[in-house]
Coordinates of C-alpha atoms in Angstrom, one line a residue:
M16 CA -128.2 -68.7 72.2
N17 CA -127.4 -68.3 75.9
N18 CA -126.2 -72.0 76.1
I19 CA -123.7 -71.7 73.2
R20 CA -120.0 -71.0 73.9
N21 CA -117.6 -70.4 71.0
F22 CA -114.0 -70.4 72.4
C23 CA -110.5 -71.2 71.5
I24 CA -107.3 -72.1 73.4
I25 CA -104.3 -69.8 72.9
A26 CA -100.8 -70.1 74.4
H27 CA -97.1 -70.3 73.7
I28 CA -95.6 -73.4 72.1
D29 CA -95.6 -76.5 74.3
H30 CA -97.8 -75.1 77.1
G31 CA -100.3 -77.9 76.6
K32 CA -103.1 -76.6 74.3
S33 CA -103.7 -79.9 72.5
T34 CA -103.5 -82.0 75.7
L35 CA -106.1 -79.7 77.4
A36 CA -108.3 -80.1 74.3
D37 CA -108.0 -83.9 74.6
R38 CA -109.1 -83.8 78.2
L39 CA -112.1 -81.5 77.5
I40 CA -113.2 -83.9 74.6
Q41 CA -112.9 -86.9 76.9
R42 CA -114.8 -85.3 79.7
C43 CA -117.6 -84.3 77.4
G44 CA -117.7 -87.8 75.9
A45 CA -117.4 -86.6 72.3
V46 CA -115.2 -89.6 71.3
D47 CA -115.6 -93.3 72.1
E48 CA -112.7 -94.4 74.4
R49 CA -111.8 -97.1 71.8
K50 CA -111.2 -94.4 69.1
F51 CA -109.5 -91.9 71.4
R52 CA -105.8 -91.1 70.8
D53 CA -103.5 -88.3 72.1
Q54 CA -103.5 -85.0 70.1
I55 CA -106.8 -86.1 68.6
L56 CA -107.4 -82.7 67.0
D57 CA -104.0 -82.8 65.2
S58 CA -105.2 -84.6 62.1
M59 CA -102.0 -84.4 60.0
D60 CA -99.1 -86.9 60.4
I61 CA -96.6 -84.1 60.4
E62 CA -98.3 -82.5 63.5
R63 CA -98.2 -85.8 65.4
E64 CA -94.6 -86.5 64.5
R65 CA -93.3 -83.0 65.5
G66 CA -95.7 -82.7 68.5
I67 CA -96.9 -79.2 67.3
T68 CA -100.2 -77.9 66.1
I69 CA -100.1 -76.4 62.5
K70 CA -103.8 -76.2 61.6
S71 CA -106.4 -74.9 64.0
N72 CA -109.1 -77.5 64.3
T73 CA -112.8 -77.3 65.4
I74 CA -115.0 -79.7 67.4
T75 CA -118.5 -79.3 68.9
L76 CA -119.0 -80.7 72.5
D77 CA -122.1 -81.2 74.7
Y78 CA -121.6 -80.4 78.3
T79 CA -124.0 -80.5 81.3
A80 CA -123.1 -77.9 83.9
K81 CA -123.3 -78.3 87.7
D82 CA -126.6 -76.4 87.6
G83 CA -128.1 -78.9 85.2
Q84 CA -128.0 -76.7 82.1
Q85 CA -127.1 -78.2 78.7
Y86 CA -124.4 -76.3 76.8
E87 CA -123.1 -76.5 73.3
L88 CA -119.3 -75.8 73.3
N89 CA -117.5 -75.0 70.0
L90 CA -113.8 -75.5 70.8
I91 CA -111.1 -74.4 68.3
D92 CA -107.6 -75.6 69.1
T93 CA -104.9 -73.2 67.8
P94 CA -101.2 -73.4 67.0
G95 CA -98.6 -71.7 69.3
H96 CA -95.7 -71.1 66.9
V97 CA -95.2 -67.5 65.6
D98 CA -95.2 -68.8 62.0
F99 CA -98.8 -69.9 62.3
S100 CA -100.2 -66.7 64.0
H101 CA -102.5 -66.3 60.9
E102 CA -104.3 -69.5 62.0
V103 CA -104.8 -68.1 65.5
R104 CA -106.1 -64.8 64.0
R105 CA -108.8 -66.6 61.9
S106 CA -109.8 -68.7 64.9
L107 CA -110.2 -65.7 67.2
M108 CA -112.6 -64.1 64.7
S109 CA -115.1 -66.9 65.1
C110 CA -115.1 -66.8 69.0
E111 CA -116.4 -64.7 71.9
G112 CA -113.9 -65.9 74.4
A113 CA -110.6 -67.7 74.8
L114 CA -108.7 -69.7 77.4
L115 CA -105.2 -68.2 77.8
L116 CA -103.0 -71.1 78.8
V117 CA -99.8 -70.5 80.9
D118 CA -97.2 -73.2 81.8
A119 CA -96.9 -73.4 85.7
S120 CA -93.1 -73.9 85.4
Q121 CA -92.2 -71.7 82.4
G122 CA -94.5 -68.9 83.1
V123 CA -95.6 -66.2 80.7
E124 CA -93.5 -66.4 77.5
A125 CA -93.1 -64.4 74.3
Q126 CA -95.9 -66.0 72.3
T127 CA -98.3 -65.8 75.3
V128 CA -98.1 -62.0 75.2
A129 CA -98.4 -61.9 71.4
N130 CA -101.5 -64.0 71.4
L131 CA -103.0 -61.9 74.3
Y132 CA -102.7 -58.8 72.1
L133 CA -104.3 -60.7 69.2
A134 CA -107.3 -61.7 71.4
L135 CA -107.7 -58.1 72.7
E136 CA -107.8 -56.9 69.1
Y137 CA -111.0 -58.9 68.6
D138 CA -112.5 -57.9 72.1
L139 CA -112.5 -61.4 73.4
E140 CA -113.2 -62.3 77.0
L141 CA -110.2 -64.1 78.5
V142 CA -109.9 -66.7 81.2
P143 CA -106.3 -67.4 82.3
V144 CA -105.6 -71.1 82.9
I145 CA -102.4 -72.3 84.7
N146 CA -101.5 -75.7 83.3
K147 CA -98.9 -78.4 84.3
I148 CA -99.4 -77.8 88.1
D149 CA -98.2 -81.4 88.6
L150 CA -94.6 -80.6 87.6
P151 CA -92.0 -80.5 90.3
A152 CA -90.8 -77.1 89.0
A153 CA -94.3 -75.6 89.1
D154 CA -94.5 -72.2 90.9
I155 CA -98.1 -71.1 90.8
D156 CA -97.6 -67.9 92.9
R157 CA -94.9 -66.6 90.6
V158 CA -97.0 -67.4 87.5
K159 CA -100.0 -65.5 89.1
D160 CA -97.7 -62.5 89.6
E161 CA -96.7 -62.7 85.9
I162 CA -100.3 -63.0 84.8
E163 CA -101.1 -59.7 86.7
N164 CA -97.9 -57.8 85.8
D165 CA -97.2 -58.9 82.2
L166 CA -100.7 -59.7 80.9
G167 CA -102.8 -57.3 83.0
L168 CA -105.3 -60.0 83.9
D169 CA -106.8 -60.7 87.3
P170 CA -104.8 -63.6 88.8
E171 CA -107.8 -64.5 91.1
D172 CA -109.7 -65.6 87.9
A173 CA -107.0 -68.0 87.0
V174 CA -108.0 -71.7 86.9
C175 CA -105.3 -74.2 87.9
C176 CA -105.2 -77.6 86.2
S177 CA -103.0 -80.4 84.9
A178 CA -104.2 -81.5 81.5
K179 CA -101.9 -84.5 81.5
Q180 CA -103.2 -85.9 84.8
G181 CA -106.8 -84.7 84.2
Q182 CA -106.8 -82.5 87.4
G183 CA -109.0 -79.4 87.4
I184 CA -110.7 -80.2 84.0
E185 CA -114.2 -79.7 85.6
D186 CA -113.1 -76.3 86.9
V187 CA -112.0 -75.3 83.4
L188 CA -115.4 -76.4 81.9
E189 CA -117.3 -74.4 84.6
A190 CA -115.1 -71.3 83.9
I191 CA -116.0 -71.6 80.2
V192 CA -119.8 -71.6 80.8
T193 CA -119.8 -69.1 83.6
K194 CA -117.1 -66.6 82.6
L195 CA -117.2 -66.6 78.8
P196 CA -120.2 -64.8 77.1
G197 CA -122.6 -66.5 74.7
P198 CA -123.0 -65.2 71.1
Q199 CA -125.1 -62.1 70.4
R200 CA -127.5 -61.9 67.4
D201 CA -130.1 -59.7 65.7
N202 CA -133.2 -61.8 64.8
D203 CA -134.3 -59.5 62.1
A204 CA -131.0 -59.2 60.3
P205 CA -130.3 -61.1 57.0
T206 CA -128.2 -64.2 57.0
R207 CA -124.4 -63.6 57.4
A208 CA -121.7 -66.3 58.0
L209 CA -117.9 -65.9 58.2
V210 CA -115.8 -68.5 56.3
F211 CA -112.8 -69.1 58.6
D212 CA -111.3 -72.2 57.1
A213 CA -111.8 -74.7 54.3
Q214 CA -110.4 -78.0 53.0
Y215 CA -110.7 -80.0 49.8
D216 CA -112.5 -83.3 49.8
A217 CA -111.9 -85.5 46.6
Y218 CA -115.5 -86.7 46.7
R219 CA -117.5 -83.7 47.9
G220 CA -115.5 -80.8 46.6
V221 CA -114.6 -77.8 48.9
V222 CA -115.7 -78.2 52.6
L223 CA -116.2 -74.7 54.2
Y224 CA -115.9 -74.2 58.0
C225 CA -117.9 -71.2 59.0
R226 CA -119.3 -69.3 62.0
V227 CA -123.0 -68.2 61.5
K228 CA -123.3 -64.6 62.9
E229 CA -126.9 -63.9 61.9
G230 CA -129.8 -65.8 60.3
T231 CA -129.9 -69.5 59.5
L232 CA -128.3 -71.8 56.9
R233 CA -130.3 -74.8 55.6
P234 CA -129.8 -77.4 52.8
G235 CA -131.4 -76.3 49.6
Q236 CA -130.8 -72.6 50.3
T237 CA -128.9 -70.6 47.6
I238 CA -125.9 -68.8 49.2
R239 CA -123.8 -66.0 47.8
F240 CA -120.1 -65.2 48.5
M241 CA -120.2 -61.4 49.0
N242 CA -116.6 -61.0 47.9
S243 CA -116.7 -62.9 44.6
N244 CA -120.5 -62.7 44.0
K245 CA -120.5 -66.4 43.1
E246 CA -123.7 -68.4 44.0
H247 CA -124.1 -72.0 45.1
T248 CA -126.8 -74.2 46.5
L249 CA -126.3 -75.7 49.9
E250 CA -126.3 -79.5 49.9
E251 CA -125.4 -80.2 53.5
V252 CA -124.8 -78.4 56.8
G253 CA -123.7 -79.8 60.1
W254 CA -121.5 -79.9 63.2
L255 CA -117.9 -81.0 63.4
R256 CA -117.4 -83.8 65.8
L257 CA -114.1 -85.2 64.4
E258 CA -116.3 -86.6 61.7
R259 CA -118.9 -84.4 59.9
Q260 CA -122.3 -84.7 61.5
P261 CA -125.2 -83.5 59.3
R262 CA -127.9 -81.2 60.8
K263 CA -131.2 -79.8 59.6
A264 CA -129.9 -76.2 60.0
L265 CA -127.0 -74.1 61.4
E266 CA -128.5 -71.3 63.6
A267 CA -126.9 -68.0 64.4
G268 CA -124.1 -68.3 66.9
E269 CA -123.2 -71.8 65.8
V270 CA -119.9 -73.1 64.2
G271 CA -120.1 -75.8 61.6
Y272 CA -119.4 -77.0 58.1
L273 CA -121.1 -76.4 54.7
L274 CA -121.1 -78.5 51.5
A275 CA -122.3 -76.7 48.4
G276 CA -120.8 -78.7 45.5
I277 CA -118.0 -76.1 45.1
K278 CA -115.5 -77.8 42.7
T279 CA -113.1 -75.0 41.8
V280 CA -110.8 -73.9 44.6
R281 CA -110.6 -70.4 43.2
D282 CA -114.3 -69.7 44.0
V283 CA -113.5 -69.6 47.7
A284 CA -111.7 -66.9 49.7
I285 CA -111.0 -67.5 53.4
G286 CA -112.5 -64.5 55.4
D287 CA -115.3 -64.1 52.9
T288 CA -118.9 -63.6 54.1
L289 CA -121.8 -65.9 53.0
T290 CA -125.3 -64.5 52.7
D291 CA -128.7 -65.7 51.5
A292 CA -129.0 -64.9 47.7
A293 CA -132.8 -64.3 48.1
N294 CA -132.4 -61.8 50.9
P295 CA -128.8 -60.6 50.8
A296 CA -127.1 -58.7 53.7
P297 CA -126.2 -55.0 52.8
E298 CA -122.5 -55.4 53.7
P299 CA -120.1 -58.2 54.5
L300 CA -118.6 -59.0 57.9
P301 CA -115.2 -57.3 58.5
G302 CA -112.7 -59.8 57.0
Y303 CA -109.4 -60.8 58.6
K304 CA -106.1 -59.1 57.7
E305 CA -104.3 -60.6 54.8
A306 CA -101.1 -62.4 56.0
K307 CA -98.0 -60.7 54.6
P308 CA -95.3 -63.2 53.7
V309 CA -91.8 -62.4 55.0
V310 CA -89.7 -65.3 53.6
F311 CA -89.5 -66.2 49.9
S312 CA -88.3 -69.3 48.2
S313 CA -88.7 -70.9 44.8
I314 CA -90.2 -74.4 44.5
Y315 CA -89.3 -76.6 41.5
P316 CA -90.4 -80.2 40.8
M317 CA -87.5 -82.7 40.6
A318 CA -89.0 -84.0 37.3
T319 CA -90.3 -81.4 34.9
D320 CA -93.2 -83.7 34.1
D321 CA -94.5 -83.1 37.6
Y322 CA -95.1 -79.4 37.0
P323 CA -99.0 -79.8 36.3
E324 CA -99.3 -81.8 39.5
L325 CA -97.5 -79.1 41.4
V326 CA -99.9 -76.5 40.1
K327 CA -102.9 -78.5 41.3
A328 CA -101.3 -79.3 44.7
L329 CA -100.5 -75.6 45.4
D330 CA -104.1 -74.6 44.4
K331 CA -105.5 -77.1 47.0
L332 CA -103.0 -76.2 49.7
V333 CA -103.7 -72.5 49.5
L334 CA -107.3 -73.3 50.3
N335 CA -106.2 -74.9 53.5
D336 CA -103.3 -72.5 54.3
A337 CA -104.4 -68.9 53.5
A338 CA -101.0 -67.4 54.4
L339 CA -99.2 -69.2 51.5
T340 CA -98.7 -67.1 48.3
F341 CA -97.2 -68.2 45.0
E342 CA -96.5 -66.9 41.5
K343 CA -94.9 -68.5 38.4
D344 CA -91.1 -68.6 38.2
S345 CA -88.5 -70.2 36.0
S346 CA -84.8 -71.0 36.1
A347 CA -82.3 -72.0 33.4
A348 CA -80.9 -74.8 35.6
L349 CA -84.1 -76.1 37.2
G350 CA -86.9 -75.3 34.7
Y351 CA -90.4 -74.1 35.6
G352 CA -91.5 -73.6 39.2
F353 CA -93.2 -71.2 41.6
R354 CA -91.9 -68.3 43.7
C355 CA -93.7 -68.8 47.1
G356 CA -94.1 -66.5 50.1
F357 CA -94.1 -67.9 53.7
L358 CA -94.5 -66.5 57.2
G359 CA -91.3 -68.1 58.4
L360 CA -88.9 -71.0 58.0
L361 CA -91.0 -73.5 59.9
H362 CA -94.0 -72.5 57.6
L363 CA -91.7 -73.2 54.6
E364 CA -90.6 -76.6 56.0
V365 CA -94.3 -77.6 56.7
V366 CA -95.5 -76.6 53.2
Q367 CA -92.6 -78.5 51.6
E368 CA -93.4 -81.6 53.7
R369 CA -97.1 -81.4 53.0
L370 CA -96.6 -81.1 49.3
Q371 CA -94.3 -84.2 49.4
R372 CA -96.6 -86.3 51.7
E373 CA -100.1 -85.3 50.7
Y374 CA -99.5 -84.9 47.0
G375 CA -96.6 -87.3 46.4
L376 CA -94.3 -84.7 44.8
S377 CA -90.5 -84.6 44.9
L378 CA -89.4 -81.0 45.2
L379 CA -86.4 -78.7 45.2
L380 CA -86.4 -75.4 47.1
S381 CA -84.1 -72.4 46.4
A382 CA -82.4 -70.7 49.3
P383 CA -84.9 -68.6 51.4
S384 CA -84.7 -64.8 51.1
V385 CA -86.6 -61.7 52.3
R386 CA -88.1 -58.9 50.3
Y387 CA -85.7 -55.9 49.9
H388 CA -86.5 -52.4 48.6
V389 CA -84.1 -51.1 46.0
V390 CA -84.1 -47.3 45.1
L391 CA -82.8 -46.7 41.6
E392 CA -80.8 -43.6 40.4
N393 CA -84.0 -42.3 38.7
G394 CA -85.9 -42.3 42.0
E395 CA -88.0 -45.4 41.3
T396 CA -88.3 -48.0 44.1
V397 CA -88.5 -51.7 43.3
S398 CA -89.2 -54.7 45.6
V399 CA -86.8 -57.6 45.1
D400 CA -87.2 -61.0 46.7
N401 CA -85.7 -63.0 43.9
P402 CA -81.9 -62.5 43.1
S403 CA -82.7 -63.1 39.3
Y404 CA -84.5 -59.7 39.3
Y405 CA -81.8 -57.7 41.1
P406 CA -81.1 -54.5 39.1
D407 CA -77.7 -53.6 37.6
P408 CA -75.6 -52.3 40.6
S409 CA -74.6 -49.2 38.5
L410 CA -78.3 -48.1 38.5
I411 CA -78.8 -48.5 42.2
A412 CA -78.8 -45.5 44.5
S413 CA -79.6 -47.2 47.8
S414 CA -81.2 -50.4 49.2
E415 CA -83.3 -51.2 52.3
E416 CA -84.0 -54.4 54.2
P417 CA -86.8 -55.3 56.6
F418 CA -86.2 -55.0 60.3
I419 CA -88.1 -56.8 63.1
K420 CA -88.5 -56.2 66.8
G421 CA -87.4 -59.4 68.4
S422 CA -88.5 -60.3 71.9
V423 CA -86.6 -63.0 73.8
M424 CA -87.7 -64.2 77.2
I425 CA -84.9 -66.0 79.1
P426 CA -83.7 -66.8 82.6
E427 CA -81.4 -64.0 84.0
R428 CA -78.3 -66.1 83.8
Y429 CA -78.3 -66.2 80.0
I430 CA -78.3 -62.4 79.4
G431 CA -74.6 -62.2 78.3
T432 CA -74.8 -65.0 75.7
V433 CA -78.1 -63.8 74.2
M434 CA -76.8 -60.2 73.9
E435 CA -73.7 -61.6 72.1
L436 CA -75.9 -63.5 69.7
C437 CA -78.0 -60.4 68.9
R438 CA -74.9 -58.3 68.3
E439 CA -73.5 -61.0 66.1
R440 CA -76.7 -60.7 64.0
R441 CA -76.4 -56.9 63.7
G442 CA -78.9 -56.3 66.5
E443 CA -79.6 -52.7 67.5
N444 CA -81.3 -50.9 70.6
I445 CA -81.0 -53.9 72.9
Q446 CA -83.2 -53.3 76.0
F447 CA -84.1 -55.3 79.1
N448 CA -87.3 -55.7 81.0
Y449 CA -87.2 -57.6 84.3
L450 CA -90.5 -59.5 84.5
A451 CA -90.4 -61.6 87.7
Q452 CA -87.6 -62.8 89.9
G453 CA -84.9 -64.4 87.7
R454 CA -86.7 -63.8 84.3
V455 CA -85.9 -61.2 81.8
E456 CA -87.4 -60.0 78.5
L457 CA -84.7 -58.8 76.1
T458 CA -85.8 -56.8 73.1
S459 CA -83.7 -56.0 70.1
E460 CA -84.2 -54.6 66.6
L461 CA -82.7 -57.1 64.1
P462 CA -82.6 -57.5 60.3
L463 CA -85.1 -60.2 59.3
A464 CA -82.5 -61.8 57.0
E465 CA -80.2 -62.5 60.0
V466 CA -83.0 -64.3 61.9
L467 CA -84.0 -66.5 58.9
F468 CA -81.5 -69.4 59.0
D469 CA -80.4 -70.6 62.4
F470 CA -81.1 -67.8 64.9
Y471 CA -83.9 -69.8 66.7
D472 CA -81.8 -72.9 66.9
R473 CA -78.8 -71.0 68.2
L474 CA -81.0 -69.3 70.8
K475 CA -82.4 -72.6 72.0
S476 CA -78.9 -74.2 72.3
I477 CA -77.2 -71.3 74.2
T478 CA -80.1 -71.0 76.6
Q479 CA -80.4 -74.8 77.1
G480 CA -83.9 -74.7 75.7
Y481 CA -85.3 -72.1 78.1
G482 CA -85.3 -69.1 75.7
S483 CA -88.5 -68.2 73.8
F484 CA -88.6 -65.9 70.8
D485 CA -91.3 -63.8 69.2
Y486 CA -91.1 -61.0 66.6
E487 CA -93.1 -58.4 64.9
M488 CA -92.3 -56.5 61.7
L489 CA -91.0 -52.9 62.2
D490 CA -89.9 -51.1 59.0
Y491 CA -87.3 -51.0 56.2
R492 CA -83.9 -49.5 57.0
P493 CA -80.8 -48.7 54.8
T494 CA -78.4 -51.6 54.2
D495 CA -75.3 -52.5 52.1
L496 CA -76.9 -55.1 49.9
V497 CA -74.9 -57.2 47.4
K498 CA -75.8 -60.0 45.0
I499 CA -73.6 -63.1 45.3
D500 CA -73.2 -65.1 42.1
I501 CA -71.9 -68.6 42.2
L502 CA -69.8 -69.4 39.1
V503 CA -69.0 -73.0 38.0
N504 CA -66.1 -73.1 35.5
G505 CA -66.7 -69.4 34.9
E506 CA -70.5 -69.8 34.2
P507 CA -73.0 -68.3 36.7
V508 CA -75.6 -70.7 38.1
D509 CA -78.8 -68.6 38.4
A510 CA -80.5 -71.0 40.9
L511 CA -77.7 -70.5 43.4
A512 CA -77.5 -66.7 43.3
Q513 CA -78.5 -64.9 46.5
L514 CA -78.8 -61.5 48.1
A515 CA -77.0 -60.7 51.4
H516 CA -75.4 -58.0 53.5
R517 CA -71.8 -57.2 52.3
D518 CA -70.4 -58.2 55.7
R519 CA -71.9 -61.7 55.5
A520 CA -71.3 -62.2 51.8
R521 CA -67.9 -64.0 52.0
L522 CA -69.1 -66.6 54.5
R523 CA -72.2 -67.4 52.5
A524 CA -70.2 -67.7 49.3
L525 CA -67.6 -70.0 50.9
H526 CA -70.4 -72.2 52.3
Y527 CA -71.9 -72.6 48.8
C528 CA -68.5 -73.3 47.1
D529 CA -67.6 -76.0 49.6
R530 CA -70.9 -77.7 49.3
L531 CA -70.8 -77.8 45.5
A532 CA -67.2 -79.1 45.6
D533 CA -68.4 -82.0 47.7
N534 CA -71.3 -82.9 45.4
I535 CA -70.1 -82.2 41.8
P536 CA -68.3 -85.3 40.4
K537 CA -64.8 -85.0 39.0
H538 CA -64.5 -84.2 35.3
Q539 CA -61.5 -84.7 32.9
F540 CA -60.4 -81.1 33.7
K541 CA -60.0 -79.0 36.8
I542 CA -63.2 -77.1 37.8
A543 CA -63.1 -73.8 39.6
I544 CA -66.1 -73.0 41.8
Q545 CA -66.2 -69.3 42.7
G546 CA -68.4 -66.8 44.6
A547 CA -68.4 -63.4 43.1
I548 CA -69.9 -59.9 43.7
G549 CA -70.0 -58.3 40.3
G550 CA -66.6 -58.9 38.8
K551 CA -64.8 -59.4 42.2
I552 CA -64.2 -63.0 43.3
I553 CA -64.7 -63.4 47.1
A554 CA -64.5 -67.2 47.5
R555 CA -63.1 -70.1 45.5
T556 CA -62.8 -73.9 45.7
N557 CA -61.3 -76.2 43.1
I558 CA -62.4 -79.7 42.0
Q559 CA -59.3 -81.5 40.8
A560 CA -59.3 -83.2 37.4
L561 CA -59.9 -86.9 37.0
R562 CA -56.4 -87.9 35.9
K563 CA -55.5 -91.0 33.8
D564 CA -52.0 -92.3 34.2
V565 CA -50.7 -92.0 30.6
T566 CA -47.2 -93.1 31.4
A567 CA -48.3 -96.5 32.7
K568 CA -47.2 -98.3 29.5
C569 CA -43.7 -96.7 29.6
Y570 CA -41.2 -98.6 31.6
G571 CA -37.5 -97.8 31.8
G572 CA -36.1 -96.0 28.7
D573 CA -35.9 -92.4 27.9
I574 CA -37.5 -89.9 30.4
T575 CA -38.3 -87.5 27.5
R576 CA -40.8 -90.0 26.2
K577 CA -42.8 -89.7 29.5
R578 CA -42.5 -85.9 29.5
K579 CA -43.9 -85.8 25.9
L580 CA -46.9 -87.9 26.9
L581 CA -47.6 -85.7 30.0
E582 CA -47.3 -82.5 28.0
K583 CA -49.7 -83.9 25.4
Q584 CA -52.2 -84.7 28.3
K585 CA -51.8 -81.2 29.7
E586 CA -52.6 -79.6 26.3
G587 CA -55.7 -81.9 26.0
K588 CA -56.9 -80.9 29.4
K589 CA -56.4 -77.2 28.7
R590 CA -58.4 -77.5 25.4
M591 CA -61.1 -79.5 27.2
K592 CA -61.4 -76.8 29.9
T593 CA -62.3 -74.2 27.3
V594 CA -64.9 -76.3 25.4
G595 CA -66.1 -78.8 28.0
A596 CA -69.3 -78.2 29.9
V597 CA -69.7 -79.0 33.6
D598 CA -72.6 -81.3 34.4
I599 CA -74.1 -80.3 37.7
P600 CA -76.3 -83.2 39.0
Q601 CA -79.6 -82.5 40.6
E602 CA -78.2 -84.0 43.9
A603 CA -75.7 -81.1 44.1
F604 CA -78.5 -78.5 44.0
V605 CA -80.4 -80.5 46.6
A606 CA -77.4 -80.8 48.9
V607 CA -76.4 -77.1 48.7
L608 CA -79.9 -75.7 49.2
K609 CA -81.1 -78.2 51.8
T610 CA -78.0 -77.8 53.9
D611 CA -78.3 -74.1 53.8
T612 CA -81.9 -74.3 55.1
D613 CA -81.3 -77.0 57.7
S614 CA -77.9 -75.8 59.0

């Protein structure tokens, strides 16, 4: 037990977590040099393409310390983006310590502080590591000051390294074995293991990743899930060394995988406790907090025949991504689908891309929205995240929207432009905190709906990439909420309705009208595309009629003949406008909704 170390690497985005994990794996010889590749723990194509970690991943390493002792290191690489903080939380629960990575040029950033508080919540021992010391802009003394002042950690404990160049990797490994504690256990206690992740294998069923807290797990043993009371017989246990490596048993303090022939995804809950069915534990381990979705969007299959495939795909994806929530939904224009909850826009994009790549589905997503609270005249409060369920405005007494506390870390020279951006997005209580020379933390209370679409992109562009953003949920506050309906030829299109603040309603409606006008083909009659709040039109675009030249066969002669033909055409178009239906192609929905998300 004294020679086991369970630890994870936490840091802000792009501070070098995956690169440091690569160097530790190479130094411990866990992977043959021929099979080695950069970002080796990032197993999904989407992670490698974007250069970000989405799923936390686990590997067991063997390390011989300078004093000759053999150590078993269980390393968990975690994501840095705020949208995947639930992955970090689950990883921290299975560790005793963490390496807190800080970029030597960028210093302490928003997500560094957020992850520090997460680690302290679970009483983890922390070792600060200053990475990228080979960069020309590296300023180690300034970063040590920030570690002391902003994080409250001892800068003398900080280990300096360059993961890219391989400098200082030995010092990091020595710090892991000397400064991080080994796991504690009670030999007499019944078996308890925490399930912190899972994935679906088409041949073996559900693969559980767990941390054994007490007791031992062996093949042939009957285990019980303490939450669902389902029982299964263990077929195989082992370590994770990129591939699954079977073992005779998993002892207390170890991290590994289990196979128990679990075929149905619904039998498993991440955060559940496993125990021995013959000698069960009296109570489960404290589970992790349920992730609360903040962004909602409806997912529909392009072809209605794909609906059963979408059901199966979402079931399997939820097993691997515990923060995703979904419930059935339907639309007159788009058919059956699911209303899904996400932790942010990047989470939404990743789920969409994984469904398309891993399960071969073509999907359409509705415009993202947040969950509003609407108070009715009779005193009842309803939660609304789907515009279809927005109550009749005459029954509404007041409405509230979610607010967040946004924390932006920037170089001092960008204060003015970032303040302007926050004010433009209805930011309140803007405050400053000077961290170190030339660096400022700006905090502001913002409506979540204003941050959804392009706040982060705008922040990156106006700060030339130096700004970092993190947020935490605050509370619900009164707002002037309206439902925007999009009408095509006088008929509302339910899939395009959205909820917004009254001040932003006209801009949103104009954006939708213009996009639809570009993508709906011309008909034999003029089509009006309108944005409306109740009975009041706030935006309009026209698609002109496809006009046939009926006077082409008239040459010379009496002008009244031409006029008569034009009048007849005009009457026909007026009649067609009242009875003709507008065919909105699927591409128009795709263009409107996609542009809104990506803009």
